[in-house]
Backbone as a ProteinNet text record, in pm:
[ID]
protein_1_A
[PRIMARY]
SAVDIVTVDGHEARGLVASGNRYLDVRLEEDFEKGHVEGALNIPYYSSVTPQEKVKNPQFIEQVSSLFGKDEVFLVGCRTGVRAKRATVDLLDAGFGNVKYLAGGYLAWLKSTNEEA
[TERTIARY]
-1696.8	-1673	-1757.6	-1850.7	-1907.3	-1829.6	-1694	-1653	-1586.6	-1592.5	-1560.5	-1410.2	-1365.6	-1215	-1164.1	-1062.5	-1029.8	-889	-910.9	-793.8	-719.2	-574.5	-493.3	-415.3	-352.3	-284.7	-138.1	-47.6	103.9	134.5	81.2	70.3	37.9	-99.7	-166.9	-71.3	-7.5	75.5	176.8	244.7	362.9	344.2	238.1	166.8	154.1	73.6	75.9	155.6	286.1	400.3	463.6	512.5	581.6	510.3	391.3	313.5	329	383	432.4	347.8	256.3	191.6	270	250	349.6	275.5	382.3	349.5	383.6	262.5	294.3	311.2	402.2	405.9	391.6	295.9	264.3	304.8	414.6	471.2	551.5	612.3	664.2	825.3	886.8	1003.7	1109.2	1143.5	1229.5	1169.1	1042.1	1012.8	1018.6	989.8	1024.2	1144.9	1228.7	1389.3	1448.2	1368.7	1365.6	1375	1284.7	1295.6	1151.9	1160.4	1016.3	1031.8	919	896	982.6	1088.8	1172.8	1083.6	1130	1067.9	982.3	932	806.3	822.6	743.1	735.9	660.9	727.7	696.3	638.8	517	427.5	385.4	439.7	375.5	216.2	144.7	1.5	-8.6	93.2	71	235.7	201	302.9	396.2	327.7	380.3	308.9	407.7	307.2	379.4	297.1	341.8	258.9	295.7	198.7	97.5	75.7	-33	-120.7	-57	-136.8	-100.2	-173.4	-106.2	-174.1	-91.9	-112.1	-112.3	-231.3	-254.4	-167.2	-101.4	-43.7	-113.7	-144	-214.4	-217.2	-71.7	-81.9	-74.5	-127.9	-138.2	-195.9	-310.6	-379.8	-315.8	-275.6	-193.6	-87	29.2	145.4	108.3	16.6	-33	-53.9	-124.5	-182.1	-68.9	39.4	168	218.9	219.9	280.6	186.9	74.9	-34.9	-142.2	-202.9	-312.4	-423.1	-543.4	-661.4	-710.8	-684.5	-713.7	-646	-503.5	-392.2	-423.3	-381.2	-381.4	-277.3	-271.5	-151	-179.3	-107.3	-119.7	-68	-139.4	-101.3	-77.1	52.6	80	154.4	179.7	260.3	298.5	358.4	394.5	307.3	175.5	113.7	-36.2	-41.9	-170.7	-293.8	-272.3	-359.7	-384.4	-261.6	-231.6	-291.7	-245.2	-259.9	-431	-494.3	-640	-692.9	-659.9	-704.7	-691.3	-563.7	-498	-565.9	-599.7	-688.7	-830.7	-872.6	-1019.9	-1008.6	-914.8	-907.8	-889.5	-792.9	-771.9	-876	-975.6	-1094	-1185.3	-1208.2	-1295.6	-1225.1	-1117.2	-1028.5	-1065.7	-1112.8	-1142.6	-1035.8	-960.2	-849	-946.3	-978.6	-1076.9	-1031.3	-876.2	-838.9	-716.7	-709.1	-624.7	-643	-583.8	-551.1	-492	-577.6	-486	-418.3	-313.5	-234.9	-273.6	-339.3	-360.3	-252.3	-228.9	-115.9	23.5	13	150.5	249.1	370.4	511.5	529.2	461.6	501.1	432.3	309.9	242.7	329.6	395.7	488	605.5	632.3	755.4	709.8	642.5	566.3	553.7	493.2	474.2	601.4	721.8	851.2	907.9	876.6	936.8	868.1	714.7	633.6	700.7	759.4	796.9	917.4	1004.9	1172.4	1172.1
-753	-601.1	-537	-474.5	-340.6	-247.9	-221.1	-94.6	-97.8	38.3	66.1	95.1	-10.4	19.7	102.5	202.7	284.6	215.2	171.5	82.8	175.4	163.5	278.2	164.3	188.4	127.3	156.2	82.6	139.3	258.1	334.8	446	555.3	534.8	618.7	624.7	495.4	495.7	577.7	587.2	672.2	818.7	850.7	986.2	1032.5	925.5	958.9	973.3	874.2	897	1004.2	1041.6	1131.9	1282.3	1253.2	1392	1426.8	1308.4	1311.1	1212.3	1146.2	1028.4	911.5	876.3	762.2	639.9	495.1	355.8	289.5	191.2	89.1	-25.6	-114.9	-254.8	-347.7	-456.3	-532	-672.9	-668.6	-817.4	-834	-987.4	-994.7	-920.6	-925.5	-839.8	-883.5	-1030.1	-1076.2	-1062.9	-1038.3	-1044.1	-915.9	-806.6	-647.5	-623	-707.2	-653.2	-711.7	-806	-835.6	-758.1	-640.7	-534.1	-453.2	-298.8	-244.3	-91.8	-46.7	71.9	190.6	265.5	365.9	439.9	436.3	505.8	459	301	239.4	189.8	194.3	165.4	20.4	-77.1	-218.8	-246.2	-288.3	-349	-475.1	-602	-722.1	-731.7	-760.3	-810.9	-942.5	-1027	-1141.4	-1180.1	-1225.7	-1228.4	-1396.8	-1474.1	-1581.7	-1674.4	-1687.5	-1747.2	-1875.6	-2018.8	-2117.1	-2187	-2312.6	-2369.1	-2397.9	-2434.2	-2465.8	-2341.9	-2257.9	-2139.1	-2012.6	-1895.4	-1763.2	-1696.6	-1661.4	-1615.3	-1469.4	-1372.5	-1261.8	-1185.8	-1081.1	-994.6	-941.1	-980.6	-948.8	-775.9	-717.5	-565.6	-499.1	-541.1	-468.3	-317.4	-329.3	-200.1	-115.5	-146.1	-67.3	-15.9	-105.3	-64	43.3	0.1	128.9	245.2	261.3	370.6	459.1	387.4	435.5	547.2	496.3	545.9	638.9	609.8	696.7	725.3	852.4	910.8	861.3	852	824.1	885.6	1006.3	1075.5	1101.9	1041.7	1036.3	969.9	1007.3	938.7	868.1	715.8	646.2	503.4	456.4	331	226.3	110.4	-4.8	-94.1	-165.7	-256.4	-395.8	-486.5	-587	-641.7	-783.3	-836.9	-826.3	-902.4	-913.2	-829.3	-807.4	-742.6	-800.4	-927.9	-1007.1	-966.4	-967.7	-932	-803.7	-704.4	-559.4	-541.1	-613.6	-605.5	-623.3	-746.8	-775.6	-663.7	-625.2	-532.2	-405.9	-350.3	-224.9	-244	-368.8	-363.8	-359.2	-441.6	-437.4	-267.2	-185.6	-92.4	24.9	-6.7	83.7	73	-81.2	-93.3	-55.2	-22.9	41.5	200.2	233.6	395.8	464.1	393.7	480	523.3	626.7	655.1	674.2	702.8	738.9	669.6	535.6	460.8	394.7	393.1	340.4	203.6	120.3	-44.7	-4.5	-76.5	-79.7	-220.3	-206.5	-319.1	-379.9	-525.5	-596	-555	-480.3	-455.8	-425.7	-461.6	-419.8	-456.4	-576.4	-620.3	-494.2	-452.4	-361	-216.1	-189	-57.8	-78.4	-202.3	-229.6	-226.9	-291.7	-280.4	-146.6	-56.4	67.1	148.3	124.4	161.8	142.3	-19.5	-55	15.8	32.7	102.8	232.6	319.1	449.3	464.9	351.4	363.4	363.2
1431.6	1468.4	1330.9	1378.1	1275.4	1243	1282.9	1268.1	1127.5	1065.4	952.1	936.8	860.3	848.1	749.8	774.5	687.4	593.3	491.5	429.8	317.1	320.2	224.7	151.9	30.1	-35.4	-25.4	-70.7	-63.4	-96.2	-211.4	-269.8	-127.6	-98.5	-14.8	116.4	167	282.9	279.3	169.6	152.5	158.9	108	142.4	274.4	339.8	479.9	572.7	564.7	609.7	568.1	475.1	416.1	483.4	493.9	573.2	714.2	765.8	913.4	996.9	951.6	1018.3	1044.7	1170.5	1226.1	1163.1	1168.4	1134.3	1225.3	1257.6	1362.1	1273.2	1306.1	1268.8	1364.4	1305.7	1440.1	1429.7	1348.2	1352.8	1457.4	1494.7	1613.9	1535.6	1672	1654.1	1563.7	1570.3	1446.7	1311.4	1297.2	1140.3	1107.7	1195	1188.7	1144.2	1233.6	1191.4	1065.1	1013.1	876.7	754.4	818.6	699.7	734.1	744.4	789.3	730.6	739.6	672.3	768.2	697.6	793.3	884.7	1029.4	1128.3	1179.9	1127.1	1183.7	1330.5	1400.6	1546.7	1562.3	1649.8	1646	1778.3	1753.3	1900.7	1820.3	1864.2	1805.6	1854.3	1765.5	1790	1860.1	1789.3	1879.8	1969.4	2077.9	2154.8	2114.6	2059.6	1985.2	1871.8	1771	1674.7	1643.9	1644.5	1606.9	1515.9	1437.3	1350	1433.8	1535.2	1618.2	1649	1704.9	1748.5	1743.3	1731.7	1767.1	1886.3	1966.7	2112.9	2107.8	2133.4	2122.3	2237.7	2204.9	2289.8	2396	2522	2611.2	2640.6	2634.8	2673	2519	2396.1	2282.6	2286	2333.6	2346.3	2433.8	2551.3	2643.1	2589.3	2498.9	2432.4	2345	2275.6	2174.8	2246.8	2346.5	2429.3	2472.2	2509.6	2547	2434.5	2325.2	2195.1	2111.2	2109.1	1982.6	2094.6	2071.3	2114.1	2041.9	2123	2050.2	1938.3	1928.7	1832.9	1695.3	1720	1613.9	1491.8	1357.2	1256.3	1238.7	1230.2	1232	1129.8	1069.8	987.8	1068.3	1036.5	1095.3	967.5	990.4	892	957.2	846	909.2	775	750.7	603	502.9	524.4	422.6	439.7	551.6	607.5	665.3	692.2	748.7	932.2	984.8	1124.3	1155.4	1056.1	1078.8	1093.3	970	986.5	1100.4	1170.5	1299.5	1412.3	1389.4	1504.2	1480.3	1371.1	1324.2	1390.6	1391.2	1437.5	1586.1	1654.2	1798.6	1829.4	1765.5	1809.7	1771	1672.4	1658.8	1764.3	1802.2	1929.2	2039.9	2046.3	2187.5	2181.3	2075.3	2059	1999.8	1903.7	1824.7	1691.8	1687.1	1566.1	1462.8	1445.9	1305	1271.8	1322.1	1274	1146.3	1031.3	874.4	870.7	794.2	764.5	627.5	653.4	502.4	448.5	346.7	264.5	209.3	234.7	168.3	233.2	364.2	436.5	384.7	434.5	390.1	283.7	214	51.8	-25.2	11	-63.6	-88.1	34.1	54.9	-35.2	-26.1	-129.4	-238.6	-326.1	-439.3	-499.9	-398.3	-452.3	-472	-412.2	-420.5	-578.5	-569.6	-729.6	-852.9	-824.7	-943.8	-945.5	-865.4	-875.9	-935.8	-899.2	-942.8	-1074
[MASK]
+++++++++++++++++++++++++++++++++++++++++++++++++++++++++++++++++++++++++++++++++++++++++++++++++++++++++++++++++++++

């Protein structure tokens, strides 16, 4: 895809969330439950992940559309950022023009906390 991804780091992500922007975590529910950004919404990008394959959630765009407006600014993250980057591309392709990708995912968010402490 030739879309331009707007990438933010952990510090920028914290600022965006602090100023009222929402955070979408695209991990599987069981991974999300292990720890996530406070107030984050969870819509899995994959419906299943096994060592052999990753199956994309066929309702992903539809589910995101039910919670977020196409013009809304929101962040997309996962644990390390790989899955979130794919999800961000799909969302941009689907017309979500203000979505921002959290590089490094939840781990980058946690790292930015430790640096401030």
